[in-house]
mmCIF file with all atom_site columns, C-alpha atoms and ligand atoms in Angstrom:
data_model
loop_
_atom_site.group_PDB
_atom_site.id
_atom_site.type_symbol
_atom_site.label_atom_id
_atom_site.label_alt_id
_atom_site.label_comp_id
_atom_site.label_asym_id
_atom_site.label_entity_id
_atom_site.label_seq_id
_atom_site.pdbx_PDB_ins_code
_atom_site.Cartn_x
_atom_site.Cartn_y
_atom_site.Cartn_z
_atom_site.occupancy
_atom_site.B_iso_or_equiv
_atom_site.pdbx_formal_charge
_atom_site.auth_seq_id
_atom_site.auth_comp_id
_atom_site.auth_asym_id
_atom_site.auth_atom_id
_atom_site.pdbx_PDB_model_num
ATOM   1   C CA  . MET A 1 1   ? -45.810 -41.985 -2.020  1.00 75.00 ? 1   MET A CA  1
ATOM   2   C CA  . SER A 1 2   ? -46.813 -45.460 -2.636  1.00 92.00 ? 2   SER A CA  1
ATOM   3   C CA  . LYS A 1 3   ? -45.979 -46.897 -5.925  1.00 95.00 ? 3   LYS A CA  1
ATOM   4   C CA  . THR A 1 4   ? -48.425 -47.387 -8.667  1.00 96.00 ? 4   THR A CA  1
ATOM   5   C CA  . LEU A 1 5   ? -49.499 -51.059 -9.584  1.00 98.00 ? 5   LEU A CA  1
ATOM   6   C CA  . PHE A 1 6   ? -47.835 -50.474 -12.906 1.00 98.00 ? 6   PHE A CA  1
ATOM   7   C CA  . GLU A 1 7   ? -44.838 -49.253 -11.153 1.00 98.00 ? 7   GLU A CA  1
ATOM   8   C CA  . LYS A 1 8   ? -44.399 -52.570 -9.034  1.00 98.00 ? 8   LYS A CA  1
ATOM   9   C CA  . ILE A 1 9   ? -44.497 -54.329 -12.584 1.00 98.00 ? 9   ILE A CA  1
ATOM   10  C CA  . ILE A 1 10  ? -41.862 -51.857 -13.910 1.00 98.00 ? 10  ILE A CA  1
ATOM   11  C CA  . ASP A 1 11  ? -39.987 -52.651 -10.565 1.00 97.00 ? 11  ASP A CA  1
ATOM   12  C CA  . ARG A 1 12  ? -40.629 -56.651 -10.989 1.00 98.00 ? 12  ARG A CA  1
ATOM   13  C CA  . GLU A 1 13  ? -42.273 -56.603 -7.503  1.00 98.00 ? 13  GLU A CA  1
ATOM   14  C CA  . ILE A 1 14  ? -45.380 -58.343 -9.237  1.00 97.00 ? 14  ILE A CA  1
ATOM   15  C CA  . PRO A 1 15  ? -45.248 -60.263 -12.327 1.00 98.00 ? 15  PRO A CA  1
ATOM   16  C CA  . GLY A 1 16  ? -46.123 -58.826 -15.549 1.00 98.00 ? 16  GLY A CA  1
ATOM   17  C CA  . ASP A 1 17  ? -45.917 -60.548 -19.093 1.00 98.00 ? 17  ASP A CA  1
ATOM   18  C CA  . ILE A 1 18  ? -43.417 -57.831 -20.629 1.00 98.00 ? 18  ILE A CA  1
ATOM   19  C CA  . ILE A 1 19  ? -42.960 -57.756 -24.194 1.00 98.00 ? 19  ILE A CA  1
ATOM   20  C CA  . HIS A 1 20  ? -41.158 -54.529 -24.703 1.00 98.00 ? 20  HIS A CA  1
ATOM   21  C CA  . GLU A 1 21  ? -39.062 -52.173 -22.547 1.00 98.00 ? 21  GLU A CA  1
ATOM   22  C CA  . ASP A 1 22  ? -36.692 -49.110 -23.217 1.00 98.00 ? 22  ASP A CA  1
ATOM   23  C CA  . GLU A 1 23  ? -35.423 -46.308 -21.318 1.00 98.00 ? 23  GLU A CA  1
ATOM   24  C CA  . HIS A 1 24  ? -39.024 -44.293 -21.300 1.00 98.00 ? 24  HIS A CA  1
ATOM   25  C CA  . CYS A 1 25  ? -41.687 -47.003 -21.197 1.00 98.00 ? 25  CYS A CA  1
ATOM   26  C CA  . ILE A 1 26  ? -42.475 -50.556 -20.612 1.00 98.00 ? 26  ILE A CA  1
ATOM   27  C CA  . ALA A 1 27  ? -45.051 -52.792 -22.567 1.00 98.00 ? 27  ALA A CA  1
ATOM   28  C CA  . PHE A 1 28  ? -46.927 -55.868 -20.891 1.00 98.00 ? 28  PHE A CA  1
ATOM   29  C CA  . ARG A 1 29  ? -49.976 -57.912 -21.922 1.00 98.00 ? 29  ARG A CA  1
ATOM   30  C CA  . ASP A 1 30  ? -53.329 -56.786 -20.072 1.00 98.00 ? 30  ASP A CA  1
ATOM   31  C CA  . ILE A 1 31  ? -54.246 -59.505 -17.311 1.00 98.00 ? 31  ILE A CA  1
ATOM   32  C CA  . ASN A 1 32  ? -57.923 -59.398 -18.539 1.00 98.00 ? 32  ASN A CA  1
ATOM   33  C CA  . PRO A 1 33  ? -57.681 -59.030 -22.568 1.00 98.00 ? 33  PRO A CA  1
ATOM   34  C CA  . GLY A 1 34  ? -60.551 -57.453 -24.345 1.00 97.00 ? 34  GLY A CA  1
ATOM   35  C CA  . ALA A 1 35  ? -58.998 -58.924 -27.606 1.00 98.00 ? 35  ALA A CA  1
ATOM   36  C CA  . PRO A 1 36  ? -56.733 -61.503 -28.983 1.00 98.00 ? 36  PRO A CA  1
ATOM   37  C CA  . MET A 1 37  ? -53.773 -58.828 -28.738 1.00 98.00 ? 37  MET A CA  1
ATOM   38  C CA  . HIS A 1 38  ? -54.153 -56.362 -25.713 1.00 98.00 ? 38  HIS A CA  1
ATOM   39  C CA  . VAL A 1 39  ? -51.014 -54.695 -24.684 1.00 98.00 ? 39  VAL A CA  1
ATOM   40  C CA  . LEU A 1 40  ? -50.394 -51.753 -22.182 1.00 99.00 ? 40  LEU A CA  1
ATOM   41  C CA  . VAL A 1 41  ? -47.796 -49.244 -22.987 1.00 99.00 ? 41  VAL A CA  1
ATOM   42  C CA  . VAL A 1 42  ? -46.642 -47.574 -19.839 1.00 98.00 ? 42  VAL A CA  1
ATOM   43  C CA  . PRO A 1 43  ? -44.537 -44.893 -19.202 1.00 98.00 ? 43  PRO A CA  1
ATOM   44  C CA  . ARG A 1 44  ? -41.844 -45.298 -16.417 1.00 98.00 ? 44  ARG A CA  1
ATOM   45  C CA  . LYS A 1 45  ? -42.633 -41.789 -15.339 1.00 98.00 ? 45  LYS A CA  1
ATOM   46  C CA  . PRO A 1 46  ? -45.878 -42.188 -13.210 1.00 97.00 ? 46  PRO A CA  1
ATOM   47  C CA  . ILE A 1 47  ? -48.296 -39.683 -14.794 1.00 98.00 ? 47  ILE A CA  1
ATOM   48  C CA  . PRO A 1 48  ? -51.503 -40.285 -13.282 1.00 98.00 ? 48  PRO A CA  1
ATOM   49  C CA  . LYS A 1 49  ? -53.757 -39.260 -16.081 1.00 98.00 ? 49  LYS A CA  1
ATOM   50  C CA  . LEU A 1 50  ? -53.406 -38.029 -19.720 1.00 98.00 ? 50  LEU A CA  1
ATOM   51  C CA  . VAL A 1 51  ? -54.510 -34.792 -18.571 1.00 98.00 ? 51  VAL A CA  1
ATOM   52  C CA  . ASP A 1 52  ? -51.772 -34.531 -15.903 1.00 98.00 ? 52  ASP A CA  1
ATOM   53  C CA  . ALA A 1 53  ? -49.196 -34.617 -18.576 1.00 98.00 ? 53  ALA A CA  1
ATOM   54  C CA  . THR A 1 54  ? -47.494 -31.211 -19.696 1.00 98.00 ? 54  THR A CA  1
ATOM   55  C CA  . PRO A 1 55  ? -45.725 -29.742 -22.370 1.00 98.00 ? 55  PRO A CA  1
ATOM   56  C CA  . GLU A 1 56  ? -42.675 -31.336 -20.712 1.00 98.00 ? 56  GLU A CA  1
ATOM   57  C CA  . ASP A 1 57  ? -44.097 -34.467 -21.392 1.00 98.00 ? 57  ASP A CA  1
ATOM   58  C CA  . GLN A 1 58  ? -44.739 -33.921 -25.301 1.00 98.00 ? 58  GLN A CA  1
ATOM   59  C CA  . GLN A 1 59  ? -41.785 -36.070 -26.327 1.00 98.00 ? 59  GLN A CA  1
ATOM   60  C CA  . LEU A 1 60  ? -42.521 -38.952 -24.152 1.00 98.00 ? 60  LEU A CA  1
ATOM   61  C CA  . LEU A 1 61  ? -46.208 -39.042 -25.620 1.00 98.00 ? 61  LEU A CA  1
ATOM   62  C CA  . GLY A 1 62  ? -45.172 -39.311 -28.998 1.00 98.00 ? 62  GLY A CA  1
ATOM   63  C CA  . HIS A 1 63  ? -42.495 -42.044 -27.824 1.00 98.00 ? 63  HIS A CA  1
ATOM   64  C CA  . LEU A 1 64  ? -45.646 -43.884 -26.408 1.00 98.00 ? 64  LEU A CA  1
ATOM   65  C CA  . MET A 1 65  ? -47.535 -43.684 -29.682 1.00 98.00 ? 65  MET A CA  1
ATOM   66  C CA  . LEU A 1 66  ? -44.720 -44.835 -31.844 1.00 98.00 ? 66  LEU A CA  1
ATOM   67  C CA  . THR A 1 67  ? -44.139 -47.849 -29.552 1.00 98.00 ? 67  THR A CA  1
ATOM   68  C CA  . CYS A 1 68  ? -47.954 -48.663 -29.777 1.00 98.00 ? 68  CYS A CA  1
ATOM   69  C CA  . SER A 1 69  ? -47.594 -49.247 -33.465 1.00 98.00 ? 69  SER A CA  1
ATOM   70  C CA  . LYS A 1 70  ? -43.928 -50.819 -33.060 1.00 98.00 ? 70  LYS A CA  1
ATOM   71  C CA  . ILE A 1 71  ? -45.744 -53.418 -30.647 1.00 98.00 ? 71  ILE A CA  1
ATOM   72  C CA  . ALA A 1 72  ? -48.720 -53.676 -33.043 1.00 98.00 ? 72  ALA A CA  1
ATOM   73  C CA  . GLU A 1 73  ? -46.556 -54.600 -36.105 1.00 98.00 ? 73  GLU A CA  1
ATOM   74  C CA  . GLN A 1 74  ? -44.405 -57.034 -33.926 1.00 97.00 ? 74  GLN A CA  1
ATOM   75  C CA  . GLU A 1 75  ? -47.619 -58.893 -32.624 1.00 98.00 ? 75  GLU A CA  1
ATOM   76  C CA  . GLY A 1 76  ? -48.830 -59.169 -36.630 1.00 98.00 ? 76  GLY A CA  1
ATOM   77  C CA  . HIS A 1 77  ? -51.567 -56.537 -36.110 1.00 98.00 ? 77  HIS A CA  1
ATOM   78  C CA  . GLY A 1 78  ? -49.949 -53.419 -37.808 1.00 97.00 ? 78  GLY A CA  1
ATOM   79  C CA  . ASP A 1 79  ? -52.463 -53.177 -40.372 1.00 97.00 ? 79  ASP A CA  1
ATOM   80  C CA  . ALA A 1 80  ? -55.591 -52.858 -38.025 1.00 98.00 ? 80  ALA A CA  1
ATOM   81  C CA  . PHE A 1 81  ? -55.174 -51.851 -34.336 1.00 98.00 ? 81  PHE A CA  1
ATOM   82  C CA  . ARG A 1 82  ? -56.969 -49.510 -31.879 1.00 98.00 ? 82  ARG A CA  1
ATOM   83  C CA  . VAL A 1 83  ? -55.092 -47.191 -29.196 1.00 98.00 ? 83  VAL A CA  1
ATOM   84  C CA  . ALA A 1 84  ? -57.187 -46.168 -26.384 1.00 98.00 ? 84  ALA A CA  1
ATOM   85  C CA  . ILE A 1 85  ? -56.537 -44.192 -23.470 1.00 98.00 ? 85  ILE A CA  1
ATOM   86  C CA  . ASN A 1 86  ? -59.372 -44.043 -20.330 1.00 98.00 ? 86  ASN A CA  1
ATOM   87  C CA  . ASN A 1 87  ? -58.764 -40.693 -18.900 1.00 98.00 ? 87  ASN A CA  1
ATOM   88  C CA  . GLY A 1 88  ? -60.622 -40.689 -15.101 1.00 98.00 ? 88  GLY A CA  1
ATOM   89  C CA  . ALA A 1 89  ? -62.709 -42.939 -13.502 1.00 98.00 ? 89  ALA A CA  1
ATOM   90  C CA  . GLY A 1 90  ? -65.730 -41.870 -15.582 1.00 97.00 ? 90  GLY A CA  1
ATOM   91  C CA  . ALA A 1 91  ? -64.054 -42.844 -18.593 1.00 97.00 ? 91  ALA A CA  1
ATOM   92  C CA  . GLY A 1 92  ? -63.374 -46.166 -17.141 1.00 96.00 ? 92  GLY A CA  1
ATOM   93  C CA  . GLN A 1 93  ? -59.640 -45.661 -16.083 1.00 98.00 ? 93  GLN A CA  1
ATOM   94  C CA  . SER A 1 94  ? -59.027 -47.953 -12.878 1.00 98.00 ? 94  SER A CA  1
ATOM   95  C CA  . VAL A 1 95  ? -55.307 -47.812 -12.719 1.00 98.00 ? 95  VAL A CA  1
ATOM   96  C CA  . PHE A 1 96  ? -53.986 -44.254 -12.130 1.00 98.00 ? 96  PHE A CA  1
ATOM   97  C CA  . HIS A 1 97  ? -50.783 -44.355 -14.040 1.00 98.00 ? 97  HIS A CA  1
ATOM   98  C CA  . LEU A 1 98  ? -50.967 -43.441 -17.580 1.00 98.00 ? 98  LEU A CA  1
ATOM   99  C CA  . HIS A 1 99  ? -51.351 -46.302 -19.966 1.00 98.00 ? 99  HIS A CA  1
ATOM   100 C CA  . LEU A 1 100 ? -52.307 -46.686 -23.656 1.00 99.00 ? 100 LEU A CA  1
ATOM   101 C CA  . HIS A 1 101 ? -54.129 -49.781 -24.373 1.00 98.00 ? 101 HIS A CA  1
ATOM   102 C CA  . VAL A 1 102 ? -53.284 -51.325 -27.734 1.00 98.00 ? 102 VAL A CA  1
ATOM   103 C CA  . LEU A 1 103 ? -55.913 -53.735 -28.945 1.00 98.00 ? 103 LEU A CA  1
ATOM   104 C CA  . GLY A 1 104 ? -56.291 -56.017 -32.098 1.00 98.00 ? 104 GLY A CA  1
ATOM   105 C CA  . GLY A 1 105 ? -57.026 -59.135 -33.820 1.00 98.00 ? 105 GLY A CA  1
ATOM   106 C CA  . ARG A 1 106 ? -60.600 -58.748 -33.637 1.00 97.00 ? 106 ARG A CA  1
ATOM   107 C CA  . ALA A 1 107 ? -63.295 -56.538 -35.491 1.00 96.00 ? 107 ALA A CA  1
ATOM   108 C CA  . MET A 1 108 ? -63.660 -53.328 -33.766 1.00 95.00 ? 108 MET A CA  1
ATOM   109 C CA  . LYS A 1 109 ? -66.787 -51.229 -33.173 1.00 95.00 ? 109 LYS A CA  1
ATOM   110 C CA  . TRP A 1 110 ? -67.412 -47.587 -33.255 1.00 96.00 ? 110 TRP A CA  1
ATOM   111 C CA  . PRO A 1 111 ? -67.916 -45.818 -31.135 1.00 93.00 ? 111 PRO A CA  1
ATOM   112 C CA  . PRO A 1 112 ? -66.291 -47.925 -28.118 1.00 90.00 ? 112 PRO A CA  1
ATOM   113 C CA  . GLY A 1 113 ? -68.851 -48.604 -25.217 1.00 80.00 ? 113 GLY A CA  1
HETATM 114 P P1  . LIG B 2 .   ? -57.951 -48.589 -17.075 1.00 87.43 ? 1   LIG B P1  1
HETATM 115 O O1  . LIG B 2 .   ? -59.266 -49.220 -17.092 1.00 87.43 ? 1   LIG B O1  1
HETATM 116 O O2  . LIG B 2 .   ? -57.768 -47.896 -18.639 1.00 87.43 ? 1   LIG B O2  1
HETATM 117 O O3  . LIG B 2 .   ? -57.436 -48.103 -16.092 1.00 87.43 ? 1   LIG B O3  1
HETATM 118 O O4  . LIG B 2 .   ? -56.967 -50.004 -17.256 1.00 87.43 ? 1   LIG B O4  1
HETATM 119 C C1  . LIG B 2 .   ? -56.386 -50.665 -16.531 1.00 87.43 ? 1   LIG B C1  1
HETATM 120 C C2  . LIG B 2 .   ? -56.074 -52.104 -17.169 1.00 87.43 ? 1   LIG B C2  1
HETATM 121 O O5  . LIG B 2 .   ? -55.012 -52.643 -16.435 1.00 87.43 ? 1   LIG B O5  1
HETATM 122 C C3  . LIG B 2 .   ? -57.145 -53.096 -17.188 1.00 87.43 ? 1   LIG B C3  1
HETATM 123 O O6  . LIG B 2 .   ? -57.269 -53.588 -18.877 1.00 87.43 ? 1   LIG B O6  1
HETATM 124 C C4  . LIG B 2 .   ? -56.634 -54.139 -16.390 1.00 87.43 ? 1   LIG B C4  1
HETATM 125 O O7  . LIG B 2 .   ? -57.347 -55.513 -16.868 1.00 87.43 ? 1   LIG B O7  1
HETATM 126 C C5  . LIG B 2 .   ? -55.393 -54.001 -16.486 1.00 87.43 ? 1   LIG B C5  1
HETATM 127 N N1  . LIG B 2 .   ? -54.501 -54.761 -15.340 1.00 87.43 ? 1   LIG B N1  1
HETATM 128 C C6  . LIG B 2 .   ? -54.782 -54.582 -14.114 1.00 87.43 ? 1   LIG B C6  1
HETATM 129 N N2  . LIG B 2 .   ? -53.985 -55.116 -13.401 1.00 87.43 ? 1   LIG B N2  1
HETATM 130 C C7  . LIG B 2 .   ? -53.040 -55.906 -14.237 1.00 87.43 ? 1   LIG B C7  1
HETATM 131 C C8  . LIG B 2 .   ? -51.662 -56.539 -13.705 1.00 87.43 ? 1   LIG B C8  1
HETATM 132 N N3  . LIG B 2 .   ? -51.390 -56.969 -12.820 1.00 87.43 ? 1   LIG B N3  1
HETATM 133 N N4  . LIG B 2 .   ? -51.476 -56.836 -15.136 1.00 87.43 ? 1   LIG B N4  1
HETATM 134 C C9  . LIG B 2 .   ? -51.870 -56.475 -16.348 1.00 87.43 ? 1   LIG B C9  1
HETATM 135 N N5  . LIG B 2 .   ? -52.779 -55.566 -16.494 1.00 87.43 ? 1   LIG B N5  1
HETATM 136 C C10 . LIG B 2 .   ? -53.497 -55.583 -15.496 1.00 87.43 ? 1   LIG B C10 1
#
């Protein structure tokens, strides 16, 4: 199976502005930021979409959420930030390796477009 774009960033085969790494996940700045802070939190395990996660991934999913909070705080936006997951092309997913968008540093509208 060929590697996902994000596996290539994890494996340093293509560059990424990496700001966090641990045994379960990596976080790097989005190449096309939608906010002053726009970081992607990506599990090392290449789960294609949120819907593909299983009960076996429960701890990992929790870890990803806690990592989002840690990063938002680290970046100075712990008071106001948004975490988003696009599941499926119809919801705007373009990279099929699960990732959490962490956005902050500007006013957020609801519902998102
Ligand atoms: P999604 O549309 O939810 O699948 O999000 C994919 C995100 O990956 C988009 O916000 C892209 O801007 C971002 N992206 C694509 N290629 C790269 C890259 N090489 N480095 C960092 N972010 C990327």
